[in-house]
Amino acid sequence: MDNVLTAEHLRLTLGQRQLIDDVSLTLNYGEMVALIGPNGAGKSTLLRLLTGFLVPSQGQCYLAGKPLSQWTSTALSRSRAMMLQQTLLRFDWPVEEIVAMGRAPWGPKRMCDIVHEIMMLTGCETLFGRRYSTLSGGEQQRAQLARSLAQLWHNGAPEGWLFLDEPTSALDLYHQQHLLRLLKTLTAGRALHVCVVLHDLNLAALWADRILLLHKGKLVAQGAPQQVLQAEAIAKWYGAEVCVAAHPGSKTPHVFLSP
């Protein structure tokens, strides 16, 4: 039970709009789940419900068998972290201090050592001493990933639930590969779950153990990449004409836009 986060019949209504419509799912330690869907499908909104930052109009989220609403803020902050698409800061701190913000739920013990270890792990060591405002969009994303991992760092590794909203959107090819390889490796330790919103279906196919497909607030498909990423399903839910073939270096599906 400790290794499961469940959502039961989540709904979120804003005025006359149904943003999330009867979504139920289970997330387990040791897996990397990609959340996909067209623009406006409700992906970011669902992340905020799963993390407790939004309260559903109906339904409930449970972590370790207990509703998120019954967790204290400190205990929940030690168990789950979320990286937003964009994080606007009102202060211009050095990158290492931004990363150290993730340690707030834990107190100052060994903070410097942990921050240094995580910056090395995430490839942020070259950003040490630089002001956050001077970073490119991709560099800021890397710093925010490091901050999110710092929040979950316990006994030498991240433990808990990490939610990422389009963390590769501003990254070049090398850093996309590095980030997703790192997340895959960390989840293999079986003490971390990663749920990541991705627009690039091919990245989702390569790295995710499971894919959840949202459309207009509904969970319309889920399963292994081979089950979800089929040409007919993509045409139905995205309205795009595509071809799907096997990736040349693996058995995962690869999506090509039709000319």
mmCIF file of C-alpha atoms in Angstrom:
data_model
loop_
_atom_site.group_PDB
_atom_site.id
_atom_site.type_symbol
_atom_site.label_atom_id
_atom_site.label_comp_id
_atom_site.label_asym_id
_atom_site.label_seq_id
_atom_site.Cartn_x
_atom_site.Cartn_y
_atom_site.Cartn_z
ATOM 1 C CA MET A 1 0.000 0.000 0.000
ATOM 2 C CA ASP A 2 2.894 2.375 0.804
ATOM 3 C CA ASN A 3 4.060 2.190 -2.800
ATOM 4 C CA VAL A 4 0.774 3.133 -4.460
ATOM 5 C CA LEU A 5 -0.918 6.426 -5.330
ATOM 6 C CA THR A 6 -4.502 6.050 -6.473
ATOM 7 C CA ALA A 7 -7.045 8.428 -7.947
ATOM 8 C CA GLU A 8 -10.722 7.502 -7.824
ATOM 9 C CA HIS A 9 -13.275 9.157 -10.109
ATOM 10 C CA LEU A 10 -11.600 12.553 -10.205
ATOM 11 C CA ARG A 11 -13.632 15.407 -11.623
ATOM 12 C CA LEU A 12 -12.809 19.090 -11.784
ATOM 13 C CA THR A 13 -15.337 21.636 -12.986
ATOM 14 C CA LEU A 14 -14.635 25.313 -13.596
ATOM 15 C CA GLY A 15 -17.832 27.200 -14.345
ATOM 16 C CA GLN A 16 -19.466 25.280 -17.180
ATOM 17 C CA ARG A 17 -16.219 23.575 -18.212
ATOM 18 C CA GLN A 18 -15.424 20.019 -17.193
ATOM 19 C CA LEU A 19 -11.606 20.065 -17.043
ATOM 20 C CA ILE A 20 -11.187 16.538 -15.676
ATOM 21 C CA ASP A 21 -13.945 14.005 -16.216
ATOM 22 C CA ASP A 22 -14.096 10.826 -14.107
ATOM 23 C CA VAL A 23 -10.403 9.873 -14.132
ATOM 24 C CA SER A 24 -9.319 6.856 -12.082
ATOM 25 C CA LEU A 25 -5.764 5.492 -12.102
ATOM 26 C CA THR A 26 -3.047 3.824 -10.062
ATOM 27 C CA LEU A 27 0.625 4.817 -9.949
ATOM 28 C CA ASN A 28 3.285 2.507 -8.518
ATOM 29 C CA TYR A 29 6.846 2.867 -7.293
ATOM 30 C CA GLY A 30 9.517 1.791 -9.735
ATOM 31 C CA GLU A 31 7.764 2.935 -12.907
ATOM 32 C CA MET A 32 7.936 5.881 -15.253
ATOM 33 C CA VAL A 33 4.572 6.962 -16.621
ATOM 34 C CA ALA A 34 4.143 9.406 -19.510
ATOM 35 C CA LEU A 35 0.998 11.523 -19.649
ATOM 36 C CA ILE A 36 0.173 12.498 -23.230
ATOM 37 C CA GLY A 37 -2.680 14.109 -25.125
ATOM 38 C CA PRO A 38 -3.471 17.029 -27.428
ATOM 39 C CA ASN A 39 -3.446 20.636 -26.280
ATOM 40 C CA GLY A 40 -6.185 21.303 -23.734
ATOM 41 C CA ALA A 41 -6.576 17.643 -22.820
ATOM 42 C CA GLY A 42 -6.142 18.381 -19.097
ATOM 43 C CA LYS A 43 -2.640 16.989 -18.532
ATOM 44 C CA SER A 44 -1.317 19.812 -16.362
ATOM 45 C CA THR A 45 -4.593 20.002 -14.463
ATOM 46 C CA LEU A 46 -4.484 16.283 -13.712
ATOM 47 C CA LEU A 47 -0.929 16.611 -12.366
ATOM 48 C CA ARG A 48 -2.093 19.309 -9.977
ATOM 49 C CA LEU A 49 -4.921 17.096 -8.745
ATOM 50 C CA LEU A 50 -2.620 14.099 -8.253
ATOM 51 C CA THR A 51 -0.179 16.187 -6.237
ATOM 52 C CA GLY A 52 -2.770 17.904 -4.055
ATOM 53 C CA PHE A 53 -2.185 21.401 -5.422
ATOM 54 C CA LEU A 54 -5.764 21.373 -6.724
ATOM 55 C CA VAL A 55 -8.804 19.971 -4.922
ATOM 56 C CA PRO A 56 -11.165 17.925 -7.121
ATOM 57 C CA SER A 57 -14.829 18.838 -7.442
ATOM 58 C CA GLN A 58 -15.553 15.139 -6.992
ATOM 59 C CA GLY A 59 -13.445 12.068 -6.286
ATOM 60 C CA GLN A 60 -10.355 11.565 -4.178
ATOM 61 C CA CYS A 61 -6.605 10.909 -4.368
ATOM 62 C CA TYR A 62 -4.980 8.529 -1.906
ATOM 63 C CA LEU A 63 -1.311 8.159 -1.028
ATOM 64 C CA ALA A 64 -0.381 5.121 1.077
ATOM 65 C CA GLY A 65 -4.095 4.561 1.598
ATOM 66 C CA LYS A 66 -4.684 8.017 3.084
ATOM 67 C CA PRO A 67 -6.434 10.912 1.294
ATOM 68 C CA LEU A 68 -4.042 13.669 0.254
ATOM 69 C CA SER A 69 -6.183 16.112 2.223
ATOM 70 C CA GLN A 70 -5.252 14.293 5.453
ATOM 71 C CA TRP A 71 -1.500 14.579 4.945
ATOM 72 C CA THR A 72 0.364 17.378 6.711
ATOM 73 C CA SER A 73 2.098 19.793 4.362
ATOM 74 C CA THR A 74 5.546 18.752 5.616
ATOM 75 C CA ALA A 75 4.915 15.017 5.256
ATOM 76 C CA LEU A 76 3.438 15.460 1.791
ATOM 77 C CA SER A 77 6.311 17.712 0.697
ATOM 78 C CA ARG A 78 8.766 14.988 1.728
ATOM 79 C CA SER A 79 6.861 12.390 -0.308
ATOM 80 C CA ARG A 80 5.995 14.149 -3.558
ATOM 81 C CA ALA A 81 7.506 16.908 -5.671
ATOM 82 C CA MET A 82 6.290 18.677 -8.781
ATOM 83 C CA MET A 83 8.211 20.514 -11.487
ATOM 84 C CA LEU A 84 6.035 23.004 -13.354
ATOM 85 C CA GLN A 85 6.336 23.963 -17.030
ATOM 86 C CA GLN A 86 7.636 27.374 -15.996
ATOM 87 C CA THR A 87 8.686 28.663 -12.609
ATOM 88 C CA LEU A 88 8.794 32.441 -12.183
ATOM 89 C CA LEU A 89 10.945 33.581 -9.278
ATOM 90 C CA ARG A 90 10.745 37.014 -7.680
ATOM 91 C CA PHE A 91 14.317 36.763 -6.414
ATOM 92 C CA ASP A 92 17.571 36.310 -8.300
ATOM 93 C CA TRP A 93 19.482 33.688 -6.339
ATOM 94 C CA PRO A 94 22.469 31.572 -7.427
ATOM 95 C CA VAL A 95 21.492 28.213 -8.895
ATOM 96 C CA GLU A 96 22.737 26.209 -5.908
ATOM 97 C CA GLU A 97 20.399 28.178 -3.642
ATOM 98 C CA ILE A 98 17.480 27.441 -5.979
ATOM 99 C CA VAL A 99 18.319 23.733 -5.739
ATOM 100 C CA ALA A 100 18.631 24.027 -1.949
ATOM 101 C CA MET A 101 15.029 25.308 -1.796
ATOM 102 C CA GLY A 102 13.995 21.703 -2.347
ATOM 103 C CA ARG A 103 15.480 20.790 1.044
ATOM 104 C CA ALA A 104 13.102 23.074 2.952
ATOM 105 C CA PRO A 105 10.892 20.201 4.245
ATOM 106 C CA TRP A 106 13.968 18.456 5.683
ATOM 107 C CA GLY A 107 15.858 21.246 7.431
ATOM 108 C CA PRO A 108 19.518 22.252 7.037
ATOM 109 C CA LYS A 109 21.198 18.942 7.884
ATOM 110 C CA ARG A 110 23.774 17.978 5.199
ATOM 111 C CA MET A 111 22.134 20.440 2.807
ATOM 112 C CA CYS A 112 25.351 21.527 1.082
ATOM 113 C CA ASP A 113 26.511 17.947 0.501
ATOM 114 C CA ILE A 114 23.146 16.875 -0.907
ATOM 115 C CA VAL A 115 22.853 19.931 -3.169
ATOM 116 C CA HIS A 116 26.342 19.323 -4.559
ATOM 117 C CA GLU A 117 25.578 15.624 -5.161
ATOM 118 C CA ILE A 118 22.341 16.377 -6.986
ATOM 119 C CA MET A 119 23.849 19.138 -9.133
ATOM 120 C CA MET A 120 26.530 16.695 -10.253
ATOM 121 C CA LEU A 121 23.939 13.984 -10.931
ATOM 122 C CA THR A 122 21.760 16.271 -13.056
ATOM 123 C CA GLY A 123 24.612 17.889 -14.984
ATOM 124 C CA CYS A 124 24.118 21.239 -13.254
ATOM 125 C CA GLU A 125 27.644 21.534 -11.867
ATOM 126 C CA THR A 126 28.525 24.017 -14.631
ATOM 127 C CA LEU A 127 25.734 26.284 -13.379
ATOM 128 C CA PHE A 128 27.213 26.616 -9.892
ATOM 129 C CA GLY A 129 27.461 30.276 -8.861
ATOM 130 C CA ARG A 130 25.372 31.592 -11.753
ATOM 131 C CA ARG A 131 22.304 33.732 -11.127
ATOM 132 C CA TYR A 132 19.029 32.066 -12.040
ATOM 133 C CA SER A 133 17.926 35.025 -14.195
ATOM 134 C CA THR A 134 20.981 34.638 -16.437
ATOM 135 C CA LEU A 135 20.153 31.060 -17.391
ATOM 136 C CA SER A 136 18.596 30.001 -20.662
ATOM 137 C CA GLY A 137 15.199 28.301 -20.608
ATOM 138 C CA GLY A 138 16.813 24.881 -20.835
ATOM 139 C CA GLU A 139 19.271 25.647 -18.043
ATOM 140 C CA GLN A 140 16.415 26.813 -15.830
ATOM 141 C CA GLN A 141 14.590 23.535 -16.487
ATOM 142 C CA ARG A 142 17.669 21.580 -15.432
ATOM 143 C CA ALA A 143 17.964 23.622 -12.246
ATOM 144 C CA GLN A 144 14.286 23.032 -11.438
ATOM 145 C CA LEU A 145 14.705 19.292 -11.969
ATOM 146 C CA ALA A 146 17.590 19.344 -9.507
ATOM 147 C CA ARG A 147 15.430 21.268 -7.007
ATOM 148 C CA SER A 148 12.628 18.702 -7.374
ATOM 149 C CA LEU A 149 14.996 15.786 -6.800
ATOM 150 C CA ALA A 150 16.476 17.565 -3.766
ATOM 151 C CA GLN A 151 12.997 17.697 -2.267
ATOM 152 C CA LEU A 152 12.705 13.893 -2.409
ATOM 153 C CA TRP A 153 16.326 13.068 -1.508
ATOM 154 C CA HIS A 154 16.528 10.603 1.369
ATOM 155 C CA ASN A 155 19.313 8.182 2.298
ATOM 156 C CA GLY A 156 21.350 8.926 -0.807
ATOM 157 C CA ALA A 157 18.611 8.728 -3.457
ATOM 158 C CA PRO A 158 15.215 10.202 -4.338
ATOM 159 C CA GLU A 159 12.251 8.410 -2.791
ATOM 160 C CA GLY A 160 8.582 9.096 -3.423
ATOM 161 C CA TRP A 161 6.549 10.628 -6.219
ATOM 162 C CA LEU A 162 8.000 12.985 -8.813
ATOM 163 C CA PHE A 163 5.645 14.812 -11.190
ATOM 164 C CA LEU A 164 7.123 16.723 -14.137
ATOM 165 C CA ASP A 165 5.199 18.977 -16.522
ATOM 166 C CA GLU A 166 6.950 19.076 -19.919
ATOM 167 C CA PRO A 167 10.489 19.018 -18.485
ATOM 168 C CA THR A 168 12.113 18.566 -21.921
ATOM 169 C CA SER A 169 10.345 21.408 -23.753
ATOM 170 C CA ALA A 170 13.362 23.762 -23.707
ATOM 171 C CA LEU A 171 16.134 21.158 -23.749
ATOM 172 C CA ASP A 172 18.439 20.304 -26.622
ATOM 173 C CA LEU A 173 18.788 16.702 -27.782
ATOM 174 C CA TYR A 174 21.678 15.847 -25.466
ATOM 175 C CA HIS A 175 19.925 17.150 -22.362
ATOM 176 C CA GLN A 176 16.610 15.517 -23.317
ATOM 177 C CA GLN A 177 18.406 12.191 -23.516
ATOM 178 C CA HIS A 178 20.353 12.804 -20.304
ATOM 179 C CA LEU A 179 17.253 13.799 -18.324
ATOM 180 C CA LEU A 180 15.120 10.872 -19.447
ATOM 181 C CA ARG A 181 17.923 8.348 -19.001
ATOM 182 C CA LEU A 182 18.482 9.674 -15.493
ATOM 183 C CA LEU A 183 14.800 9.426 -14.586
ATOM 184 C CA LYS A 184 14.619 5.899 -15.980
ATOM 185 C CA THR A 185 17.664 4.879 -13.925
ATOM 186 C CA LEU A 186 16.294 6.429 -10.748
ATOM 187 C CA THR A 187 12.936 4.675 -11.065
ATOM 188 C CA ALA A 188 14.748 1.358 -11.568
ATOM 189 C CA GLY A 189 15.796 1.663 -7.926
ATOM 190 C CA ARG A 190 12.143 0.879 -7.071
ATOM 191 C CA ALA A 191 11.833 3.699 -4.504
ATOM 192 C CA LEU A 192 10.707 6.409 -6.932
ATOM 193 C CA HIS A 193 7.756 6.932 -9.238
ATOM 194 C CA VAL A 194 7.952 9.431 -12.106
ATOM 195 C CA CYS A 195 4.888 10.810 -13.888
ATOM 196 C CA VAL A 196 5.888 13.115 -16.728
ATOM 197 C CA VAL A 197 3.856 15.142 -19.223
ATOM 198 C CA LEU A 198 5.412 14.840 -22.688
ATOM 199 C CA HIS A 199 4.311 16.251 -26.029
ATOM 200 C CA ASP A 200 6.936 14.281 -27.951
ATOM 201 C CA LEU A 201 5.326 10.867 -28.446
ATOM 202 C CA ASN A 202 8.621 9.306 -29.476
ATOM 203 C CA LEU A 203 10.284 10.308 -26.217
ATOM 204 C CA ALA A 204 7.318 8.829 -24.363
ATOM 205 C CA ALA A 205 7.640 5.598 -26.350
ATOM 206 C CA LEU A 206 11.375 5.264 -25.689
ATOM 207 C CA TRP A 207 11.393 5.895 -21.960
ATOM 208 C CA ALA A 208 7.986 5.303 -20.396
ATOM 209 C CA ASP A 209 6.960 1.986 -18.880
ATOM 210 C CA ARG A 210 3.341 3.021 -19.269
ATOM 211 C CA ILE A 211 1.482 5.750 -21.169
ATOM 212 C CA LEU A 212 -1.738 7.494 -20.150
ATOM 213 C CA LEU A 213 -3.619 9.281 -22.954
ATOM 214 C CA LEU A 214 -5.978 12.107 -22.047
ATOM 215 C CA HIS A 215 -8.539 13.726 -24.328
ATOM 216 C CA LYS A 216 -10.903 16.499 -23.183
ATOM 217 C CA GLY A 217 -10.323 15.589 -19.555
ATOM 218 C CA LYS A 218 -10.991 11.880 -19.992
ATOM 219 C CA LEU A 219 -8.489 9.038 -19.700
ATOM 220 C CA VAL A 220 -9.158 7.359 -23.048
ATOM 221 C CA ALA A 221 -6.251 4.901 -23.261
ATOM 222 C CA GLN A 222 -3.493 3.495 -21.071
ATOM 223 C CA GLY A 223 -0.944 0.739 -21.278
ATOM 224 C CA ALA A 224 2.500 -0.038 -22.643
ATOM 225 C CA PRO A 225 3.737 2.211 -25.489
ATOM 226 C CA GLN A 226 2.976 -0.511 -28.049
ATOM 227 C CA GLN A 227 -0.639 -0.634 -26.864
ATOM 228 C CA VAL A 228 -1.313 3.110 -26.837
ATOM 229 C CA LEU A 229 0.775 4.514 -29.690
ATOM 230 C CA GLN A 230 -1.087 3.086 -32.657
ATOM 231 C CA ALA A 231 -1.837 5.029 -35.824
ATOM 232 C CA GLU A 232 -5.604 4.645 -35.501
ATOM 233 C CA ALA A 233 -5.629 5.872 -31.908
ATOM 234 C CA ILE A 234 -3.417 8.867 -32.686
ATOM 235 C CA ALA A 235 -5.634 9.811 -35.630
ATOM 236 C CA LYS A 236 -8.738 9.515 -33.447
ATOM 237 C CA TRP A 237 -7.535 11.492 -30.441
ATOM 238 C CA TYR A 238 -5.050 13.919 -32.005
ATOM 239 C CA GLY A 239 -6.650 14.313 -35.432
ATOM 240 C CA ALA A 240 -3.228 13.831 -37.063
ATOM 241 C CA GLU A 241 -2.343 11.479 -39.899
ATOM 242 C CA VAL A 242 0.664 9.413 -38.891
ATOM 243 C CA CYS A 243 2.594 6.262 -39.606
ATOM 244 C CA VAL A 244 3.872 4.129 -36.743
ATOM 245 C CA ALA A 245 6.857 1.813 -37.144
ATOM 246 C CA ALA A 246 9.356 0.102 -34.862
ATOM 247 C CA HIS A 247 12.265 2.190 -33.617
ATOM 248 C CA PRO A 248 15.431 0.919 -35.369
ATOM 249 C CA GLY A 249 17.274 0.484 -32.072
ATOM 250 C CA SER A 250 14.462 -1.018 -30.023
ATOM 251 C CA LYS A 251 11.024 -2.584 -30.246
ATOM 252 C CA THR A 252 9.279 0.612 -29.164
ATOM 253 C CA PRO A 253 6.904 2.361 -31.611
ATOM 254 C CA HIS A 254 8.098 5.410 -33.493
ATOM 255 C CA VAL A 255 5.592 7.955 -34.792
ATOM 256 C CA PHE A 256 6.073 9.699 -38.136
ATOM 257 C CA LEU A 257 3.839 12.476 -39.445
ATOM 258 C CA SER A 258 2.376 11.673 -42.840
ATOM 259 C CA PRO A 259 3.313 14.207 -45.582
#
